[in-house]
XYZ file of C-alpha atoms in Angstrom:
370
model
C 0.040 -0.134 0.106
C 1.323 3.699 -0.883
C 2.386 5.627 1.866
C 0.291 8.432 3.291
C 1.669 11.666 1.713
C 1.677 14.437 4.226
C 2.416 18.087 3.704
C 2.954 20.469 6.732
C 3.155 24.171 7.217
C 4.678 25.838 10.221
C 6.782 28.977 10.536
C 9.135 27.479 13.223
C 11.939 25.600 11.568
C 12.487 23.388 14.643
C 8.853 22.236 14.700
C 9.048 21.491 10.876
C 12.009 19.402 11.672
C 10.665 17.675 14.774
C 7.254 16.835 12.760
C 9.077 15.698 9.691
C 11.463 13.379 11.582
C 8.560 11.890 13.768
C 6.269 11.368 10.979
C 8.881 9.849 8.689
C 9.795 7.292 11.365
C 6.374 5.833 10.831
C 6.534 3.309 7.868
C 3.062 4.390 6.610
C 3.807 8.066 6.264
C 6.026 10.216 4.195
C 6.420 14.104 4.480
C 6.264 15.175 0.832
C 6.698 18.831 1.426
C 6.897 21.770 4.049
C 6.288 25.438 4.172
C 6.996 28.355 6.516
C 3.602 30.075 5.960
C 0.402 29.510 4.135
C 1.168 31.548 1.089
C 4.208 29.263 0.361
C 2.046 26.141 1.215
C -0.763 26.903 -1.366
C 1.910 27.359 -3.976
C 3.322 23.896 -3.409
C -0.011 22.037 -2.753
C -1.097 21.914 -6.377
C 2.153 20.180 -7.409
C 2.534 17.779 -4.528
C -1.031 16.442 -4.341
C -0.765 15.333 -0.755
C -3.314 12.927 1.139
C -3.390 15.096 4.225
C -2.190 18.632 5.196
C -1.003 19.743 8.690
C -1.225 23.612 9.260
C 0.093 25.693 12.093
C -2.653 28.101 13.253
C -0.407 31.074 13.751
C 1.986 31.793 10.810
C 3.305 35.131 9.100
C 2.014 36.459 5.743
C -0.930 33.944 5.800
C -1.867 31.897 8.763
C -3.466 28.601 9.124
C -7.009 29.889 9.142
C -6.572 31.883 5.879
C -4.852 28.982 4.370
C -7.582 26.651 5.313
C -10.357 28.755 3.704
C -8.249 28.939 0.524
C -7.933 25.217 0.436
C -11.645 24.825 1.091
C -12.493 26.756 -1.923
C -11.191 23.857 -4.374
C -10.525 20.906 -2.156
C -13.540 20.154 0.146
C -12.484 16.590 0.974
C -8.782 17.027 1.648
C -8.183 16.264 5.290
C -6.671 19.181 7.061
C -5.369 18.994 10.785
C -4.713 22.330 12.548
C -1.420 22.328 14.780
C -2.349 24.760 17.520
C -0.807 26.121 20.811
C -2.157 26.039 24.031
C -3.173 29.720 24.342
C -6.207 31.593 24.278
C -5.327 33.075 20.932
C -4.437 29.605 19.671
C -7.795 28.191 20.952
C -9.925 30.752 19.504
C -8.199 30.403 16.074
C -8.584 26.661 16.331
C -12.326 26.783 16.906
C -12.659 29.291 13.922
C -10.682 26.685 11.782
C -12.964 23.756 12.937
C -16.036 25.895 11.959
C -14.299 26.651 8.516
C -13.824 22.990 7.753
C -10.699 21.780 9.388
C -10.999 18.012 9.930
C -9.550 18.108 13.399
C -6.796 19.568 15.502
C -3.835 18.701 17.574
C -2.095 20.743 20.285
C 1.561 21.484 20.030
C 3.727 19.843 22.691
C 4.096 22.238 25.727
C 7.896 21.828 25.598
C 9.487 21.835 22.431
C 12.875 21.942 23.992
C 12.639 18.372 24.822
C 12.846 16.818 21.429
C 12.061 13.193 22.674
C 9.151 14.144 24.617
C 7.833 16.257 21.755
C 8.243 13.526 19.340
C 6.517 11.019 21.679
C 3.626 13.278 22.076
C 3.308 13.694 18.202
C 3.317 10.016 17.841
C 0.579 9.497 20.271
C -1.723 12.280 19.129
C -1.055 13.245 15.536
C -0.127 10.145 13.854
C -3.265 8.095 14.805
C -5.301 11.116 13.481
C -3.469 11.090 10.120
C -4.203 7.393 9.774
C -7.773 7.822 10.616
C -8.494 10.579 8.262
C -6.759 8.874 5.329
C -8.716 5.722 6.063
C -5.455 3.791 7.156
C -6.963 3.422 10.759
C -10.275 2.260 12.082
C -12.488 4.008 14.274
C -13.723 0.762 16.037
C -13.137 -2.992 15.376
C -16.296 -4.964 15.020
C -14.639 -8.106 15.063
C -12.699 -7.471 18.298
C -16.042 -6.225 19.856
C -17.849 -9.449 18.779
C -15.421 -11.288 21.071
C -16.808 -9.584 24.196
C -20.111 -10.663 25.642
C -22.439 -8.284 23.947
C -24.745 -6.077 26.140
C -27.823 -6.130 24.182
C -30.823 -3.884 24.945
C -33.948 -5.974 24.880
C -37.369 -4.726 23.716
C -38.742 -4.875 27.083
C -35.739 -3.017 28.635
C -36.146 -0.378 25.956
C -39.894 -0.043 26.630
C -39.279 0.453 30.355
C -36.643 3.230 29.565
C -39.073 5.037 27.274
C -41.723 5.144 30.173
C -39.068 6.955 32.327
C -39.419 10.624 32.700
C -36.098 12.358 31.603
C -34.582 14.486 34.273
C -31.067 15.106 32.931
C -29.480 15.334 29.490
C -25.894 14.014 29.171
C -23.687 14.545 25.999
C -20.331 12.933 25.111
C -18.470 13.868 22.096
C -14.873 14.288 20.724
C -13.638 14.659 17.061
C -16.201 16.556 15.113
C -17.982 17.630 18.403
C -17.724 21.452 18.266
C -19.659 21.472 15.063
C -22.150 18.913 16.164
C -22.829 20.719 19.334
C -23.219 23.847 17.290
C -25.887 22.047 15.336
C -27.839 20.388 18.308
C -27.848 22.803 21.031
C -29.264 25.907 19.351
C -32.286 23.917 18.573
C -33.081 23.470 22.265
C -35.536 26.030 23.611
C -34.775 28.492 26.482
C -37.409 26.671 28.709
C -35.721 23.224 28.225
C -36.914 21.571 31.302
C -33.797 19.608 32.465
C -30.025 20.385 32.985
C -27.346 19.311 30.490
C -24.124 17.966 31.176
C -21.551 17.856 28.391
C -17.918 16.343 28.025
C -16.096 17.354 24.820
C -12.552 16.167 24.614
C -10.616 19.415 24.525
C -7.792 20.832 26.555
C -7.963 23.896 28.915
C -8.913 27.212 27.497
C -10.398 25.516 24.354
C -13.499 24.308 26.609
C -14.054 27.706 28.089
C -14.054 29.360 24.591
C -16.304 26.543 23.304
C -18.907 27.154 26.100
C -18.730 30.930 25.345
C -19.436 30.426 21.637
C -22.129 27.927 22.287
C -23.867 30.319 24.936
C -23.742 33.061 22.063
C -25.631 30.888 19.801
C -28.185 29.109 22.046
C -31.281 30.047 23.765
C -30.339 27.832 26.651
C -27.502 29.092 28.976
C -24.208 27.202 28.266
C -21.106 27.846 30.545
C -17.809 25.847 31.442
C -18.443 23.913 34.557
C -16.763 24.498 38.019
C -17.581 22.762 41.314
C -20.707 23.651 43.290
C -23.068 24.780 40.679
C -26.672 23.956 41.330
C -28.264 21.814 38.722
C -31.055 23.889 37.014
C -33.192 23.347 33.950
C -32.328 25.192 30.666
C -28.515 25.108 31.658
C -25.729 23.336 30.316
C -22.403 22.666 31.636
C -19.236 21.801 29.611
C -16.602 19.993 31.355
C -13.361 22.094 31.728
C -10.329 20.766 29.973
C -8.080 18.458 32.174
C -10.944 17.960 34.552
C -13.422 15.197 35.050
C -16.992 16.339 35.460
C -19.512 14.627 37.930
C -22.077 15.272 40.355
C -22.588 15.449 44.159
C -25.492 15.635 46.642
C -25.584 18.254 49.344
C -28.685 18.806 51.497
C -30.813 16.728 48.986
C -29.630 18.884 46.026
C -27.455 17.938 43.198
C -24.334 20.243 42.293
C -21.827 19.880 39.773
C -18.227 18.527 40.784
C -14.985 19.052 38.676
C -12.044 17.217 39.837
C -8.512 15.812 38.607
C -8.668 12.124 38.596
C -6.655 9.578 36.530
C -7.492 9.862 32.732
C -9.842 7.066 31.466
C -9.583 6.135 27.847
C -6.530 8.422 27.804
C -9.106 11.247 28.318
C -9.545 13.874 30.965
C -12.334 15.056 30.880
C -13.993 11.403 30.236
C -17.484 10.660 29.073
C -17.286 7.527 31.034
C -16.697 9.413 34.282
C -19.633 11.762 33.731
C -22.139 9.081 32.673
C -21.263 6.831 35.864
C -22.044 9.886 38.029
C -25.129 10.733 36.137
C -26.425 7.042 36.308
C -25.761 6.933 40.082
C -27.819 10.050 40.804
C -30.640 9.940 38.220
C -30.963 6.282 37.084
C -33.671 5.710 34.495
C -33.951 9.641 34.452
C -30.927 10.006 32.452
C -31.042 10.613 28.708
C -27.412 10.342 27.113
C -26.511 11.365 23.474
C -23.288 10.145 22.066
C -21.933 12.279 19.101
C -19.096 11.845 16.707
C -15.905 11.052 18.247
C -12.779 9.144 17.963
C -12.094 6.153 20.286
C -14.428 4.454 22.538
C -14.703 6.788 25.441
C -18.450 6.696 26.652
C -19.002 2.876 26.086
C -18.527 1.783 29.796
C -20.605 4.856 30.735
C -23.416 3.910 28.589
C -23.235 0.500 30.190
C -23.722 2.024 33.359
C -26.704 4.129 32.061
C -28.330 1.264 30.516
C -27.972 -0.905 33.766
C -29.733 1.966 35.585
C -32.558 2.084 33.045
C -31.559 5.350 31.396
C -32.083 6.001 27.583
C -29.237 6.201 24.956
C -29.334 7.895 21.504
C -26.213 7.893 19.255
C -25.277 9.778 16.107
C -25.065 7.556 12.803
C -22.040 6.950 10.817
C -23.023 8.945 7.839
C -23.269 12.170 9.893
C -20.323 11.602 12.057
C -16.888 12.879 11.349
C -15.391 9.926 13.029
C -17.957 7.015 14.177
C -15.756 5.776 16.904
C -17.553 6.764 20.218
C -21.112 6.538 18.865
C -20.011 3.332 16.843
C -18.942 1.374 19.762
C -22.010 2.032 21.616
C -24.181 1.114 18.671
C -22.297 -1.965 18.024
C -22.631 -2.916 21.536
C -26.498 -2.861 21.467
C -26.812 -0.159 23.891
C -28.534 2.595 21.840
C -32.312 2.647 21.258
C -31.908 4.910 18.441
C -28.979 5.522 15.935
C -29.912 9.000 14.125
C -28.382 11.501 11.739
C -27.140 14.536 13.562
C -30.055 16.699 12.313
C -32.660 14.284 13.609
C -31.180 14.248 17.167
C -32.674 17.463 18.551
C -36.080 16.592 17.673
C -35.596 13.048 19.186
C -34.104 14.720 22.407
C -37.141 16.954 22.742
C -39.668 14.227 22.109
C -38.135 12.177 24.911
C -37.703 14.898 27.301
C -41.311 16.429 26.859
C -42.913 13.261 27.435
C -45.106 13.687 30.546
C -44.546 17.412 30.636
C -46.736 20.582 30.078
C -44.973 23.055 27.751
C -46.473 26.134 29.400
C -45.033 25.270 32.863
C -41.492 24.622 31.621
C -39.912 28.128 32.527
C -40.873 27.967 36.183
C -39.586 24.385 37.073
C -36.357 23.964 39.111
C -34.172 20.722 39.415
C -32.302 21.788 42.548
C -33.647 18.524 44.109
C -33.016 15.302 42.094
C -35.979 13.393 41.000
């Protein structure tokens, strides 16, 4: 099989060298060209015809966002991964790039001075995504999954779940998640009658900016979670980068809890952690939605939700950027519905509204758990 042809643009010579050496060490990848800015990159791309492009977010003359927009004018399907710094400016530009059609992003190693550590970080974070977006990797392995005892949802179990009144919405997502959330959450009304918890795999600063952008587009209130916030209907909390999100009870009321625990599925925040906490406190009153994402974070959490009698809806493969997280849950038989992204909001509203009177939504409080 031919090697994956990668082109990269970054204004720092040392970063280009580290990237080139690290990617070239993988037998499936070759770096076919580099550039110090977007202007030079665009001039080279037509001749080199790469399978995937890596763009530094901040570059002189033409930055990564401008370059991406030019690429998308003629090459809608060419995978483009943004290489972003862990700064507020870098986070904002990365979110803009995702909205403009970037396939995904990877944050730069914090300490580029430690070459071996930087190379290892690139191997672990960037190479899997390169293979994923060029179809050399798999999002999930149905054969491996079949070796495990399947946790199938029976018809009677699903019927029981659908009779439960939804008291909380829990959403988990990763790759492609910002756009998916941008599609789903603005469709929910201001008087949405239950609280919402969200885990989006993102580093610090990114999650805060994501919450602010969602809040500006939504009728519901969206904010980055901190500990000690009383659960209320019509409000959504996004797990902060590098912290898990859960719930704790005080005086018969439920509050958010963010904490630093061990990563799960190499993730912090982890969807599994959030879903276990939600299942513990809400049982059959939990509605879980798993959106597009790489890996299998959320599978074990959905098992906990299923065991507690909660409801699970996942995004379908055709509308997902990566059908890893929702794919694992669907393959395990845990989802009652597998739906295109544009149908999930109406399904959520249908389930949440069951047994509720629309005119009373705005006055209801969920300070006390049902």
